[in-house]
Tab-separated table of C-alpha atoms in Angstrom:
chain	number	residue	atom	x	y	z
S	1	UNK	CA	0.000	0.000	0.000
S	2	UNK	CA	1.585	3.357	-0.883
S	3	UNK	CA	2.438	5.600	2.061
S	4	UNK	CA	0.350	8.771	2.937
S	5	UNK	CA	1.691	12.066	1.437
S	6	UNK	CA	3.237	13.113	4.787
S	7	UNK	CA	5.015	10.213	4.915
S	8	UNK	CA	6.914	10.595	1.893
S	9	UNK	CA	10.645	11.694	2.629
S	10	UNK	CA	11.932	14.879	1.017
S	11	UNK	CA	15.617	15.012	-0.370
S	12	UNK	CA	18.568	16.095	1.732
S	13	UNK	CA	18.639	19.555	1.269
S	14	UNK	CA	22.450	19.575	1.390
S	15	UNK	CA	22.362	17.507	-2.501
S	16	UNK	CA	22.604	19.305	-5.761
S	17	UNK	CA	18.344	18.947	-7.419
S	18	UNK	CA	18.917	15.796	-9.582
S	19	UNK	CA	18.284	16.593	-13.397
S	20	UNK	CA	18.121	13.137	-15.888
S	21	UNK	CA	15.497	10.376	-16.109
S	22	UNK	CA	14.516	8.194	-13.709
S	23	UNK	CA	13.027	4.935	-14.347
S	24	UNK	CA	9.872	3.749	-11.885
S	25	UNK	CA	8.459	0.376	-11.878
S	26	UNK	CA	4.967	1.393	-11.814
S	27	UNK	CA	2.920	-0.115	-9.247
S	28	UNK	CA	-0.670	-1.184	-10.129
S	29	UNK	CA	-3.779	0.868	-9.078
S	30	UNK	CA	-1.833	4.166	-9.322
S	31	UNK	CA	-2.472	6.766	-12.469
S	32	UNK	CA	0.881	7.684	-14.442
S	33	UNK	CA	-0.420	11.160	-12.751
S	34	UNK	CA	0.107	9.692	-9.307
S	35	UNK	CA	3.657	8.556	-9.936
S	36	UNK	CA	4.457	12.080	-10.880
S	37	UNK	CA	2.806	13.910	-7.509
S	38	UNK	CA	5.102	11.369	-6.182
S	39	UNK	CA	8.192	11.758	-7.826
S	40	UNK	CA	7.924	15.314	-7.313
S	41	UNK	CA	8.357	15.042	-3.418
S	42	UNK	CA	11.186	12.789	-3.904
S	43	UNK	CA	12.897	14.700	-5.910
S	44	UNK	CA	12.351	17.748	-4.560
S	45	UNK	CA	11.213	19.957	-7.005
S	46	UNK	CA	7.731	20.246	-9.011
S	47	UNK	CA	9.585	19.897	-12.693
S	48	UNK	CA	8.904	17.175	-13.284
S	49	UNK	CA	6.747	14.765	-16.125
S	50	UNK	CA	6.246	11.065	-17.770
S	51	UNK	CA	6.164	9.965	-21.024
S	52	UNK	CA	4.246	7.398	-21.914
S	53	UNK	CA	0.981	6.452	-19.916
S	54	UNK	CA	0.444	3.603	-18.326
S	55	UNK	CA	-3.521	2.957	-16.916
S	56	UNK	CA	-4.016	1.921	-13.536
S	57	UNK	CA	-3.970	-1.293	-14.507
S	58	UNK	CA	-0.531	-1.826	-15.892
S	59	UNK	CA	2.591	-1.695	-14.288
S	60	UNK	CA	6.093	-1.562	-15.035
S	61	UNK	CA	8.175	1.282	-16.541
S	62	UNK	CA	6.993	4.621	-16.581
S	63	UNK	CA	10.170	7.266	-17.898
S	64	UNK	CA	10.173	9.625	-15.238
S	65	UNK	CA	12.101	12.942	-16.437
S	66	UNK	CA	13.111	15.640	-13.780
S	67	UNK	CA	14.443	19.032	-14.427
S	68	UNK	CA	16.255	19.635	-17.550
S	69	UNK	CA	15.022	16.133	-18.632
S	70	UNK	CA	11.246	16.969	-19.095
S	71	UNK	CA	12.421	18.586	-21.948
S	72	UNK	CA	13.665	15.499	-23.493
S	73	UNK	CA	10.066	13.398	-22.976
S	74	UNK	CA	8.648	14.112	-26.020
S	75	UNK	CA	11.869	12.031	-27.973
S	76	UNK	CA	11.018	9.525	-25.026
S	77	UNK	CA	7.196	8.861	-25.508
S	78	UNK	CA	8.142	8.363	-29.333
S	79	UNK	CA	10.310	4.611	-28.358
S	80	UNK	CA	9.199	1.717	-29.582
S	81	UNK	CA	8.243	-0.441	-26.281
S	82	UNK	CA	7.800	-3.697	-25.130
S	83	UNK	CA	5.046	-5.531	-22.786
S	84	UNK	CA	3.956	-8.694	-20.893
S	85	UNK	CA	0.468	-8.805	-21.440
S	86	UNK	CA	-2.688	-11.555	-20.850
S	87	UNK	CA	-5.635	-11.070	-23.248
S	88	UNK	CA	-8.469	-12.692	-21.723
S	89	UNK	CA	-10.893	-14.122	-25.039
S	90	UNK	CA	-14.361	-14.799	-24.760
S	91	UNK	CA	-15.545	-11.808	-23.510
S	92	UNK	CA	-15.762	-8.241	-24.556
S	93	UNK	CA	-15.735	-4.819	-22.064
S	94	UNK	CA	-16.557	-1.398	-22.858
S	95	UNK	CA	-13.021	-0.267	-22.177
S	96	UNK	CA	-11.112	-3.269	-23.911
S	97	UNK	CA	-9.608	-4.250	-20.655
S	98	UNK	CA	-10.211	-5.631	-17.067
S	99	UNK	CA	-11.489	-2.363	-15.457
S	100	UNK	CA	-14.344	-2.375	-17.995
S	101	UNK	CA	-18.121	-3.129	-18.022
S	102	UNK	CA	-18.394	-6.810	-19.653
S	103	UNK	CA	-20.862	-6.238	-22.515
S	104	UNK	CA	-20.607	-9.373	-24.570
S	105	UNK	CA	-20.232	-13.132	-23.571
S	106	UNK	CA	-19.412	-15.555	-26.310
S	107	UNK	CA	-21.625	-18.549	-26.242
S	108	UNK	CA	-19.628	-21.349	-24.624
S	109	UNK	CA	-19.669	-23.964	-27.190
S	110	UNK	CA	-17.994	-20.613	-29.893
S	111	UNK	CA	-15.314	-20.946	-27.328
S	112	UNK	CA	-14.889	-24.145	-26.896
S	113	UNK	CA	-14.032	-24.376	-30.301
S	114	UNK	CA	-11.660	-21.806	-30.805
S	115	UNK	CA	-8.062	-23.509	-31.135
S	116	UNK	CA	-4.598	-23.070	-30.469
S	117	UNK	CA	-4.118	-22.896	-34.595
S	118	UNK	CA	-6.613	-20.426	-35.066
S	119	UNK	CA	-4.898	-18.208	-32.174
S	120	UNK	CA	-1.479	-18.278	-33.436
S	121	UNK	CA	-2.789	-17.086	-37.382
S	122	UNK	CA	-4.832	-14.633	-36.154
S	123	UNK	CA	-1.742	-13.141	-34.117
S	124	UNK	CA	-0.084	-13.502	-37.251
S	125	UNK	CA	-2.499	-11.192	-39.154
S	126	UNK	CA	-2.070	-8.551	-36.188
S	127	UNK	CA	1.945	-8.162	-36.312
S	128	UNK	CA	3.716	-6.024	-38.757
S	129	UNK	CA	2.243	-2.802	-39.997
S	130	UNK	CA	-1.712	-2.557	-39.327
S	131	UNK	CA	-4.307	-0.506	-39.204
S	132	UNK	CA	-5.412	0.043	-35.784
S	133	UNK	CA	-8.528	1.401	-34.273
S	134	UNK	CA	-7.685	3.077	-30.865
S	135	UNK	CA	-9.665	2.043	-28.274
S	136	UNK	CA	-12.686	4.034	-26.842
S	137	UNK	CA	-11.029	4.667	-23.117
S	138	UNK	CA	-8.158	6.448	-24.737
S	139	UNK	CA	-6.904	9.945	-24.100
S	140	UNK	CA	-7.524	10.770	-28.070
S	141	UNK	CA	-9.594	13.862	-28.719
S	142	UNK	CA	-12.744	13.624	-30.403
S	143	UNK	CA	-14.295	16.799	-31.412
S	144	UNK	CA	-12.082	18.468	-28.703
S	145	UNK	CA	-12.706	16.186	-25.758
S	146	UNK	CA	-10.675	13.150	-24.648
S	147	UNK	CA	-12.745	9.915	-25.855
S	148	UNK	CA	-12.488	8.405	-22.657
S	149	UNK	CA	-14.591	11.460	-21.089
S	150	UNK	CA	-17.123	11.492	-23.845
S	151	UNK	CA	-17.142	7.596	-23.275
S	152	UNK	CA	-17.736	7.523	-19.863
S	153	UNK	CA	-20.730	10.282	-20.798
S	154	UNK	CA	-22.450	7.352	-21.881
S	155	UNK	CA	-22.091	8.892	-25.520
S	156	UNK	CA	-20.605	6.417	-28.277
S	157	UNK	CA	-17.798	7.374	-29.699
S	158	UNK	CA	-15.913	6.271	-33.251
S	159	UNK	CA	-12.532	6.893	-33.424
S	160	UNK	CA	-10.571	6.749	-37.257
S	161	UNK	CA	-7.893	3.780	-37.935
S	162	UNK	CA	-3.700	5.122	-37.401
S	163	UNK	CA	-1.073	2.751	-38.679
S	164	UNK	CA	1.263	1.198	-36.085
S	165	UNK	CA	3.683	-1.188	-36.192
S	166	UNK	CA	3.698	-4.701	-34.300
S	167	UNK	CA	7.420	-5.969	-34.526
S	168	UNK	CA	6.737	-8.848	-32.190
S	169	UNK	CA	3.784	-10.507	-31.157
S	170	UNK	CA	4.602	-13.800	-29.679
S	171	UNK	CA	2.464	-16.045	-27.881
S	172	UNK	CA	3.899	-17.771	-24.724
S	173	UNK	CA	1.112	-20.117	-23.457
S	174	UNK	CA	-2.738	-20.284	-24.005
S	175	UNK	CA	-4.517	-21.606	-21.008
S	176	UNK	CA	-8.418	-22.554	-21.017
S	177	UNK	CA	-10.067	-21.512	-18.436
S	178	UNK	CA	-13.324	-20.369	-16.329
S	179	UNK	CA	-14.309	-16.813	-14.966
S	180	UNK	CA	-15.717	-16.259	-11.904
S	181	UNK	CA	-18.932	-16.600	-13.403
S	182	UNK	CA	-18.136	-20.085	-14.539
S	183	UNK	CA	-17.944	-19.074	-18.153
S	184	UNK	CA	-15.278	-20.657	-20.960
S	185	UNK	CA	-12.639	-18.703	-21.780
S	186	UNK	CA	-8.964	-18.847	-22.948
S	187	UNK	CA	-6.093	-16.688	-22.015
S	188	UNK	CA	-3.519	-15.909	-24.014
S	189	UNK	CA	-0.181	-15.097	-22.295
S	190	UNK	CA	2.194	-12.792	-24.792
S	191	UNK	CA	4.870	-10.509	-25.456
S	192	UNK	CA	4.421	-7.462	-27.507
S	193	UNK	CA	7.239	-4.808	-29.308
S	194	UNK	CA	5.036	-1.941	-30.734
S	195	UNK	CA	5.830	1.467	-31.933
S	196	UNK	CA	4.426	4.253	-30.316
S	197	UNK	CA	0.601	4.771	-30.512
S	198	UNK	CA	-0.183	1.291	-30.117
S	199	UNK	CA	-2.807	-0.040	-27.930
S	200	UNK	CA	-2.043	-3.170	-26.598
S	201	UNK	CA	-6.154	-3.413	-25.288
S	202	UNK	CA	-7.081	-3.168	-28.944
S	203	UNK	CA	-5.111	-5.846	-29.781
S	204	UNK	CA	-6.994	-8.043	-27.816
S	205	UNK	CA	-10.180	-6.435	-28.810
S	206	UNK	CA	-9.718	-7.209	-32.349
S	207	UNK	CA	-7.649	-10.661	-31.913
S	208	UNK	CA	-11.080	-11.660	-30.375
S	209	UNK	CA	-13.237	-9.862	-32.823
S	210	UNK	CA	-10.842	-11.789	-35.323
S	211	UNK	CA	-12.008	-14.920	-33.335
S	212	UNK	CA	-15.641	-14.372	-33.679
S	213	UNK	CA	-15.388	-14.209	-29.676
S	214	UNK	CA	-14.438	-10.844	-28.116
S	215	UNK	CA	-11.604	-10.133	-26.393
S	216	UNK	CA	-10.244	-7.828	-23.499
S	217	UNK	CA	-7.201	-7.327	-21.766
S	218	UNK	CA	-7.111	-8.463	-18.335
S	219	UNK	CA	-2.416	-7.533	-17.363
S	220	UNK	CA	-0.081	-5.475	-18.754
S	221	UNK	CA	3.182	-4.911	-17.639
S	222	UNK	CA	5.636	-2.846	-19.896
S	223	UNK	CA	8.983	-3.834	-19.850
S	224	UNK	CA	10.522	-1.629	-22.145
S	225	UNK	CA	10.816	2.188	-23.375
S	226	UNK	CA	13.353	2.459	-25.907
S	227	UNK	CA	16.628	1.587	-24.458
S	228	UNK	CA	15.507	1.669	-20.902
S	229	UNK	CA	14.047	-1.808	-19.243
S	230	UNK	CA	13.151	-3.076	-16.062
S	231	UNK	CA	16.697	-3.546	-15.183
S	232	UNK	CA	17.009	0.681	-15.107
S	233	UNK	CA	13.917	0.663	-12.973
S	234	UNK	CA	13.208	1.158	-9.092
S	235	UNK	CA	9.935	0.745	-7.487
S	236	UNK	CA	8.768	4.117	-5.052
S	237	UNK	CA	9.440	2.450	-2.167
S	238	UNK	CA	13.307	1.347	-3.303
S	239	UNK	CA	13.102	5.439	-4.058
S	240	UNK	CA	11.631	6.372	-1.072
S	241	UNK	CA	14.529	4.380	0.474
S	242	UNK	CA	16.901	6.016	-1.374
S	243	UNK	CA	15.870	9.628	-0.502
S	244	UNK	CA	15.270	8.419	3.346
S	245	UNK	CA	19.032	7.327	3.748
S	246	UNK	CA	20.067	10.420	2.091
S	247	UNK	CA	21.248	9.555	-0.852
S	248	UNK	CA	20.507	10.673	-4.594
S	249	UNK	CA	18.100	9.432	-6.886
S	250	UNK	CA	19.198	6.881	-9.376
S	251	UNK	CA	19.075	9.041	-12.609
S	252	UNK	CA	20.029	8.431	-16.017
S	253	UNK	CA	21.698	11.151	-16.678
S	254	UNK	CA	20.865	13.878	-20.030
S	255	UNK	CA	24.308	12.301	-21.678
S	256	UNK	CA	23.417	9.053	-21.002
S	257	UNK	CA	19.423	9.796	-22.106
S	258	UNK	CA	20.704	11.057	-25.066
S	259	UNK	CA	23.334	8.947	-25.876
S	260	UNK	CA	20.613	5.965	-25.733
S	261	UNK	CA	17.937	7.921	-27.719
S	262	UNK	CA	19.917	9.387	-30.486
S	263	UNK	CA	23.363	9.089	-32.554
S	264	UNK	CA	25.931	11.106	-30.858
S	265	UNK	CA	27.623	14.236	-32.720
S	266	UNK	CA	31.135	14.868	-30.400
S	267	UNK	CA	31.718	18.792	-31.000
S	268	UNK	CA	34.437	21.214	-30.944
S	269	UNK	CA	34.163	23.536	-28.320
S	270	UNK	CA	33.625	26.204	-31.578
S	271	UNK	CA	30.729	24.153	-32.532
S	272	UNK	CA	29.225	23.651	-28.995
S	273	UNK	CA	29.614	27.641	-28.462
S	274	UNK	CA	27.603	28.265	-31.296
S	275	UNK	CA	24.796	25.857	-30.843
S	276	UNK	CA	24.685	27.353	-27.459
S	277	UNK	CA	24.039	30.595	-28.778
S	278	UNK	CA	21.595	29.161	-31.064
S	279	UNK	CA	23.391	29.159	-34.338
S	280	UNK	CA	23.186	26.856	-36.779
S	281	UNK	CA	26.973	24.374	-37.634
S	282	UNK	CA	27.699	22.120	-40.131
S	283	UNK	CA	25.591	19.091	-40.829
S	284	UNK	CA	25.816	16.042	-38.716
S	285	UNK	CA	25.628	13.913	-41.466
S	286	UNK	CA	27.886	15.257	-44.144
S	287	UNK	CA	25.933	16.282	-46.919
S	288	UNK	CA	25.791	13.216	-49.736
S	289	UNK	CA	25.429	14.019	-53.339
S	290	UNK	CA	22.740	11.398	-53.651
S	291	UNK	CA	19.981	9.505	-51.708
S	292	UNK	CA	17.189	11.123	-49.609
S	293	UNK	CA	17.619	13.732	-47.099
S	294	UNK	CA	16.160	13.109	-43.786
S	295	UNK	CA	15.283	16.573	-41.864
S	296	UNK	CA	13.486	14.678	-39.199
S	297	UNK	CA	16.702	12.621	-37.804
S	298	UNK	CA	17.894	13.862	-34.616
S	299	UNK	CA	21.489	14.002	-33.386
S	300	UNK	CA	22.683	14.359	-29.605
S	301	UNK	CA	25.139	17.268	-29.350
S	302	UNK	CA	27.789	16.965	-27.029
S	303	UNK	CA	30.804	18.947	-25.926
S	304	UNK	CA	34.029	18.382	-25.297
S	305	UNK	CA	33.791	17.843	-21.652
S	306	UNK	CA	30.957	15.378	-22.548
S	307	UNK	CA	28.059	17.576	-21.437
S	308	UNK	CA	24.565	18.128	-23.888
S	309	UNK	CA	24.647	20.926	-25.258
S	310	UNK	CA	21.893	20.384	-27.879
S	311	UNK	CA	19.711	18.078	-30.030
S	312	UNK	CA	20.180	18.506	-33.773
S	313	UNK	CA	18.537	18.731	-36.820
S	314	UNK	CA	19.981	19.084	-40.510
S	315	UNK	CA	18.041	21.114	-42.532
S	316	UNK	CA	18.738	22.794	-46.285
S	317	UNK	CA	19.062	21.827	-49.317
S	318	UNK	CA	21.745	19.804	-50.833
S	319	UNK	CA	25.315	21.972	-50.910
S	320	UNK	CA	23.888	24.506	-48.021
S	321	UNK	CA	22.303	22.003	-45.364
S	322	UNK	CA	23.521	23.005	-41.251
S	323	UNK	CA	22.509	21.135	-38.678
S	324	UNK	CA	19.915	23.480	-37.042
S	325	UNK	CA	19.974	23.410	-32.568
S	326	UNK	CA	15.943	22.625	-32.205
S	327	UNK	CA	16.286	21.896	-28.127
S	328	UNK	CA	19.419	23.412	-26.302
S	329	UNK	CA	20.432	22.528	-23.053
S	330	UNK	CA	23.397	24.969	-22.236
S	331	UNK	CA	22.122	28.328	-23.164
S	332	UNK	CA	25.131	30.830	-23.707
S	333	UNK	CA	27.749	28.487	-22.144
S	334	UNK	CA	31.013	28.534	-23.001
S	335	UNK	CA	33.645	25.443	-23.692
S	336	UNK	CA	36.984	24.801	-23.820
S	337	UNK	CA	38.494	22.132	-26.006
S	338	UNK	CA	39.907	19.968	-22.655
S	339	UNK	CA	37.515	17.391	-21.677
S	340	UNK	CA	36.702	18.281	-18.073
S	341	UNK	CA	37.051	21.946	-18.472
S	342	UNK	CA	34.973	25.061	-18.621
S	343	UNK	CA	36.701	27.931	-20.904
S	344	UNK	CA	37.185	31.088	-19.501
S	345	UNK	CA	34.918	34.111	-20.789
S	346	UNK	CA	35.541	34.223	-24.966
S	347	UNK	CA	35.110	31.387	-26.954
S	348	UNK	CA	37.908	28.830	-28.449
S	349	UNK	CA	37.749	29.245	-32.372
């Protein structure tokens, strides 16, 4: 059971305000919202945001960025990410999971008849690059309101079809089973890799519509954003701990974000000075005489001392493209071209 607000330690007011990400095993029954009032005790400091929602539900890793690292959540929310999930079929819920009103039983015998064969190909035809209806209970906006408001209006609610991309769906074990109700139904135990936008509640919705069935997700547990896993992650408590005894919070730091998120540029400390100042250097990845130009691929910037000093974009066309500073970290800094060093005022050309 979490502890009560006032119970919550506060950081040692004698450490430097962490800035980086910070990886929380989500417990389940708490909003993403929740874990961020939280965090922002621990930490100290009310700068701070998630990427990536998980429901109540779910659990597992929510990206937790503080200070300067907010500003890198929008790159993070954008990961492809992996989950542990159980899609109960047999039965369909407003909400396309557990916390849902049931609203459709198969009959038992359909159920009964459903195979393991028929499961696997119709996981088949829901991996790789689909179509996918969102579901209903999703933070979308419809006609300027979130779905899941207008949903839980009692108003019905038809949201258009987005591609995503399903890199793995791979079915561990499919047990038959009752509900409490005494009702067949099977659950399918599986891992998922998706790309951002994906709703892992739709794909049971539809694997059971696929089934002639229903379907609804009844666990989730995300294991993955990007390059950070469970293995980065701490539960509140372990943080709690942490902050308690005095000690820091485990942070991945900007560098290290960065470094996992993007390719890294290493700069001169000419270069770093001027994407400080917010001018624009030469491109990050040379500029080719043929083949497409991407102006959507990010770089990481990062100085001679190893510190961020921006994210990069190249932009132009061919023979005039710079790679343009769209997020700097190190406003009007200054560099020198030691690792370890700050330059004194002027900058090294």
């Amino acid at each position: 059971m979490a502890r009560a607000p006032h119970d919550v330690p506060s950081p040692d007011p004698s450490l430097p305000t962490v800035s980086g990400l910070v990886v929380v095993d989500k417990p389940t029954g708490w909003t993403s919202h929740d874990v961020v009032a939280r965090m922002r005790r621990l930490a100290g400091t009310r700068k701070v945001g998630h990427a990536g929602t998980l429901d109540p539900m779910a659990t597992g890793v929510l990206v937790v960025g503080v200070e300067k690292a907010t500003r890198l959540l929008t790159w993070v929310v954008g990961q492809d990410k992996t989950y542990e999930a159980t899609l109960r079929l047999g039965q369909a819920t407003v909400t396309d999971d557990a916390e849902g009103e049931l609203v459709a039983a198969a009959e038992p015998a359909a159920v009964e008849a459903v195979t393991d064969e028929a499961v696997t190909a119709a996981v088949a035809r829901l991996t790789g690059a689909i179509e996918q209806v969102p579901a209903k209970v999703s933070a979308i906006k419809v006609d300027g309101r979130r779905a899941y408001a207008q949903v839980r209006a009692g108003r019905d609610v038809e949201l258009a079809a987005r591609p995503v991309t399903v890199s793995a769906f791979d079915v561990h074990r499919i047990t038959r089973t009752r509900d409490d109700a005494g009702r067949p139904v099977l659950d399918v135990d599986a891992t998922v890799s998706c790309s951002t936008g994906t709703y892992v509640r739709a794909l049971a919705r539809d694997l059971g519509e696929a089934l002639g069935v229903g379907g609804h997700l009844t666990a989730l547990r995300r294991t993955r954003v990007g390059a950070l896993t469970l293995e980065h992650a701490s539960t509140l408590d372990q943080l709690a701990a942490d902050v308690a005894a005095g000690r820091p919070l485990p942070v991945t730091t900007l560098e290290q974000a960065a470094a996992g998120l993007f390719p890294v540029r290493r700069l001169t400390a000419a270069e770093a000075g001027d994407l400080a100042d917010g001018r624009r250097i030469g491109p990050s990845a040379g500029d080719p005489e043929e083949g497409p130009l991407d102006n959507d691929a990010v770089t990481a910037g990062l100085a001679p001392d190893g510190r961020l000093v921006a994210l990069l974009q190249d932009r132009g066309d061919r023979g005039a493209r710079m790679a343009k500073p769209v997020l700097v970290f190190l406003p009007g800094e200054r560099f020198s071209a030691a690792p370890g060093t700050t330059a004194r005022p002027g900058r090294d050309r």
